[in-house]
C-alpha cells in the first residue's frame, strides 16, 4: 500500500521527466508519498515489493488510511518520499526520503537520481533491522539482491498515480515538450553510472536531456542536503 499525501505541480523542464518501461513519467515538484518499511504480514511473497492499493490523502473521494489511528500509511515504520527542485535557473529534481522512526537522522537526499536515494534508504534499513530483513518492502531481497527502480517504489508508474499526475495543469504541454519516448533501450554505461536501471531509461538518469552525462549529488543520513531557494 502507498499513500499519496500531495500530488505536486508540473515543472516544464525535461529534467523532470523520466522514462520507465518506455513510458514517460512526470516528476511533479512537491509530490509526497508514504511507503511502509516492512511488508504487510499477510502479503504473499510473490507480491513483495509491489503495491496493491493507493490512497490519495487529499482526494475528496479518498482519505488517509482508515486502518491507522494517526492517518499515515501504516502503524509500523514507513518511508516518506518527496520530490523537490534544486535552486537556480536550470533546476533538477531533488529526491528526499525520511524514515518515520527518526526523520532527522534517517534522511536521505539525492539530486537527480531517484533510484540512488531509495537504495540508500534500503541499505540503512538492512543494517538497522537485520533481524527483520526478510520483511523489508523492497523487491529482490528474498533472492539476496537489491535490484529495483525508484520510479515504482515512489508509486509514479502506478496507473492511478500516473493518471492523477497527467491530469495536472501543464502536464500535457510538458510531455509534448519532452517528445516521444525512445524506442531503443539505453546503454547503462552511458547513464553516468548514477542510477543503472533494470529497465529502459533515458541516457543520464539525473540529467536535463537525452545523451547528457548525469550529474548527481548525494546526501546521506545526517547531511543537511541541498539548500533550496525560498
Short mmCIF file of C-alpha atoms in Angstrom, two decimals, residues 18-228:
data_model
loop_
_atom_site.label_atom_id
_atom_site.label_comp_id
_atom_site.label_asym_id
_atom_site.label_seq_id
_atom_site.Cartn_x
_atom_site.Cartn_y
_atom_site.Cartn_z
CA UNK A 18 11.97 10.03 -16.79
CA UNK A 19 11.36 7.01 -18.99
CA UNK A 20 10.19 3.89 -17.19
CA UNK A 21 9.39 0.81 -19.29
CA UNK A 22 9.17 3.03 -22.40
CA UNK A 23 6.60 5.30 -20.69
CA UNK A 24 7.34 8.98 -19.95
CA UNK A 25 6.98 9.62 -16.22
CA UNK A 26 6.50 13.19 -14.99
CA UNK A 27 8.17 14.14 -11.70
CA UNK A 28 5.86 16.70 -10.06
CA UNK A 29 7.52 19.15 -7.69
CA UNK A 30 6.02 18.75 -4.23
CA UNK A 31 4.95 15.13 -4.76
CA UNK A 32 4.92 13.27 -1.44
CA UNK A 33 4.18 9.60 -0.82
CA UNK A 34 4.37 7.25 2.17
CA UNK A 35 5.51 3.64 1.80
CA UNK A 36 5.73 1.00 4.57
CA UNK A 37 9.24 -0.07 5.53
CA UNK A 38 8.01 -3.63 6.08
CA UNK A 39 5.62 -5.73 4.01
CA UNK A 40 2.12 -6.29 5.38
CA UNK A 41 2.07 -9.54 7.39
CA UNK A 42 -0.42 -11.27 5.08
CA UNK A 43 1.14 -10.13 1.82
CA UNK A 44 2.25 -13.12 -0.32
CA UNK A 45 5.93 -13.35 -1.14
CA UNK A 46 5.07 -13.13 -4.83
CA UNK A 47 3.75 -9.60 -4.28
CA UNK A 48 6.53 -8.43 -2.01
CA UNK A 49 7.75 -5.00 -3.08
CA UNK A 50 4.63 -4.24 -5.13
CA UNK A 51 1.64 -2.06 -4.33
CA UNK A 52 -1.91 -3.36 -4.46
CA UNK A 53 -3.65 -0.19 -3.28
CA UNK A 54 -3.04 3.55 -3.32
CA UNK A 55 -4.68 6.09 -1.03
CA UNK A 56 -4.89 9.73 -2.11
CA UNK A 57 -4.97 11.67 1.15
CA UNK A 58 -6.09 14.92 -0.49
CA UNK A 59 -8.82 13.45 -2.69
CA UNK A 60 -12.47 14.17 -1.98
CA UNK A 61 -13.22 10.54 -2.81
CA UNK A 62 -10.48 9.14 -0.59
CA UNK A 63 -8.91 9.83 2.77
CA UNK A 64 -5.92 8.89 4.85
CA UNK A 65 -5.59 5.23 5.67
CA UNK A 66 -8.60 4.37 7.87
CA UNK A 67 -6.75 1.35 9.26
CA UNK A 68 -4.35 3.54 11.25
CA UNK A 69 -5.09 5.86 14.12
CA UNK A 70 -2.60 8.54 13.09
CA UNK A 71 -3.62 8.82 9.44
CA UNK A 72 -0.37 7.50 7.98
CA UNK A 73 0.11 4.62 5.58
CA UNK A 74 0.69 2.13 8.41
CA UNK A 75 1.12 1.89 12.18
CA UNK A 76 4.59 0.41 11.76
CA UNK A 77 7.59 2.24 10.28
CA UNK A 78 7.19 3.98 6.95
CA UNK A 79 9.23 6.00 4.46
CA UNK A 80 8.12 9.43 3.26
CA UNK A 81 9.47 10.23 -0.21
CA UNK A 82 9.28 13.71 -1.69
CA UNK A 83 10.31 15.43 -4.91
CA UNK A 84 11.75 18.93 -4.70
CA UNK A 85 13.88 21.01 -7.01
CA UNK A 86 17.34 22.49 -6.85
CA UNK A 87 17.73 26.29 -6.90
CA UNK A 88 18.92 28.22 -9.92
CA UNK A 89 17.89 28.90 -13.49
CA UNK A 90 18.23 25.24 -14.55
CA UNK A 91 16.72 23.25 -11.68
CA UNK A 92 16.83 19.48 -11.42
CA UNK A 93 14.67 17.20 -9.27
CA UNK A 94 15.84 16.57 -5.72
CA UNK A 95 14.63 13.31 -4.17
CA UNK A 96 14.38 13.05 -0.38
CA UNK A 97 13.36 10.10 1.79
CA UNK A 98 12.87 10.13 5.56
CA UNK A 99 12.10 7.23 7.88
CA UNK A 100 9.39 7.68 10.48
CA UNK A 101 11.38 6.37 13.46
CA UNK A 102 13.92 9.22 13.14
CA UNK A 103 13.10 11.70 10.34
CA UNK A 104 16.06 13.93 11.20
CA UNK A 105 18.89 11.40 11.20
CA UNK A 106 17.27 8.88 8.85
CA UNK A 107 17.10 11.33 5.98
CA UNK A 108 18.49 10.61 2.51
CA UNK A 109 18.72 13.04 -0.39
CA UNK A 110 19.99 12.74 -3.96
CA UNK A 111 19.85 15.34 -6.69
CA UNK A 112 18.81 13.82 -10.00
CA UNK A 113 18.87 10.11 -9.07
CA UNK A 114 15.65 8.62 -7.74
CA UNK A 115 16.89 5.02 -7.53
CA UNK A 116 20.06 6.04 -5.71
CA UNK A 117 18.13 7.64 -2.84
CA UNK A 118 15.91 4.57 -2.41
CA UNK A 119 18.99 2.35 -2.36
CA UNK A 120 20.49 4.50 0.39
CA UNK A 121 17.30 4.18 2.45
CA UNK A 122 17.11 0.42 1.90
CA UNK A 123 20.76 -0.22 2.73
CA UNK A 124 20.47 1.58 6.06
CA UNK A 125 17.22 -0.23 6.85
CA UNK A 126 19.04 -3.51 6.21
CA UNK A 127 21.69 -2.51 8.74
CA UNK A 128 19.22 -1.23 11.31
CA UNK A 129 16.76 -4.13 11.05
CA UNK A 130 18.96 -7.10 10.21
CA UNK A 131 16.66 -9.39 12.20
CA UNK A 132 13.69 -8.35 10.02
CA UNK A 133 15.50 -8.21 6.67
CA UNK A 134 13.12 -10.74 5.09
CA UNK A 135 10.18 -8.44 5.85
CA UNK A 136 11.58 -5.31 4.21
CA UNK A 137 9.33 -3.94 1.47
CA UNK A 138 11.86 -3.99 -1.37
CA UNK A 139 11.80 -6.30 -4.41
CA UNK A 140 14.68 -8.70 -4.81
CA UNK A 141 15.52 -9.07 -1.13
CA UNK A 142 14.18 -12.61 -0.94
CA UNK A 143 16.71 -13.59 -3.62
CA UNK A 144 19.54 -11.78 -1.88
CA UNK A 145 19.69 -8.98 -4.44
CA UNK A 146 18.77 -5.30 -4.38
CA UNK A 147 17.61 -4.81 -7.94
CA UNK A 148 14.87 -2.21 -8.15
CA UNK A 149 13.97 1.16 -9.63
CA UNK A 150 12.94 4.28 -7.74
CA UNK A 151 10.03 5.14 -10.05
CA UNK A 152 7.72 2.26 -8.96
CA UNK A 153 8.94 2.46 -5.36
CA UNK A 154 7.63 6.04 -5.35
CA UNK A 155 4.36 4.93 -6.94
CA UNK A 156 4.85 7.11 -10.01
CA UNK A 157 4.31 4.28 -12.50
CA UNK A 158 1.02 3.06 -10.98
CA UNK A 159 -1.96 3.69 -13.24
CA UNK A 160 -4.00 5.78 -10.82
CA UNK A 161 -0.99 7.88 -9.78
CA UNK A 162 0.13 8.25 -13.40
CA UNK A 163 -3.37 9.37 -14.34
CA UNK A 164 -3.55 11.88 -11.49
CA UNK A 165 -0.19 13.39 -12.43
CA UNK A 166 -1.10 13.64 -16.11
CA UNK A 167 -4.32 15.41 -15.15
CA UNK A 168 -2.35 18.25 -13.52
CA UNK A 169 -2.27 21.65 -15.25
CA UNK A 170 0.64 21.79 -17.67
CA UNK A 171 1.21 18.03 -17.82
CA UNK A 172 0.20 17.64 -21.46
CA UNK A 173 2.42 20.54 -22.52
CA UNK A 174 5.36 19.12 -20.55
CA UNK A 175 5.01 15.74 -22.25
CA UNK A 176 4.80 17.34 -25.70
CA UNK A 177 7.89 19.43 -25.00
CA UNK A 178 9.76 16.34 -23.85
CA UNK A 179 8.99 14.48 -27.06
CA UNK A 180 8.29 10.80 -27.77
CA UNK A 181 9.75 8.07 -25.60
CA UNK A 182 12.84 6.36 -27.04
CA UNK A 183 12.19 3.02 -28.70
CA UNK A 184 15.68 1.64 -28.10
CA UNK A 185 16.99 0.56 -24.74
CA UNK A 186 19.62 2.97 -23.42
CA UNK A 187 23.09 1.70 -22.70
CA UNK A 188 23.60 1.68 -18.88
CA UNK A 189 27.26 2.62 -19.48
CA UNK A 190 26.04 5.99 -20.76
CA UNK A 191 23.85 6.61 -17.70
CA UNK A 192 26.59 8.45 -15.84
CA UNK A 193 26.80 5.43 -13.50
CA UNK A 194 24.32 7.07 -11.16
CA UNK A 195 21.14 5.04 -11.50
CA UNK A 196 21.64 1.93 -13.67
CA UNK A 197 18.04 0.77 -14.19
CA UNK A 198 16.75 -2.76 -14.70
CA UNK A 199 14.53 -1.43 -17.50
CA UNK A 200 14.86 1.06 -20.38
CA UNK A 201 15.72 4.57 -19.28
CA UNK A 202 16.96 7.87 -20.62
CA UNK A 203 20.65 8.46 -21.09
CA UNK A 204 21.61 10.36 -17.99
CA UNK A 205 19.15 9.50 -15.19
CA UNK A 206 19.80 12.76 -13.45
CA UNK A 207 20.50 14.97 -16.44
CA UNK A 208 18.50 17.53 -18.30
CA UNK A 209 18.07 15.75 -21.63
CA UNK A 210 18.99 12.87 -23.87
CA UNK A 211 22.63 11.94 -24.22
CA UNK A 212 23.90 14.17 -21.43
CA UNK A 213 26.04 12.64 -18.78
CA UNK A 214 24.23 12.63 -15.47
CA UNK A 215 25.36 14.88 -12.66
CA UNK A 216 24.30 13.55 -9.30
CA UNK A 217 24.68 14.94 -5.83
CA UNK A 218 24.02 12.53 -2.99
CA UNK A 219 23.43 13.41 0.65
CA UNK A 220 23.44 10.64 3.27
CA UNK A 221 21.77 10.40 6.64
CA UNK A 222 22.62 13.33 8.87
CA UNK A 223 23.52 15.61 5.97
CA UNK A 224 21.61 18.89 5.70
CA UNK A 225 21.20 18.24 1.96
CA UNK A 226 20.89 20.89 -0.71
CA UNK A 227 19.75 24.39 0.03
CA UNK A 228 16.53 25.36 -1.63
#
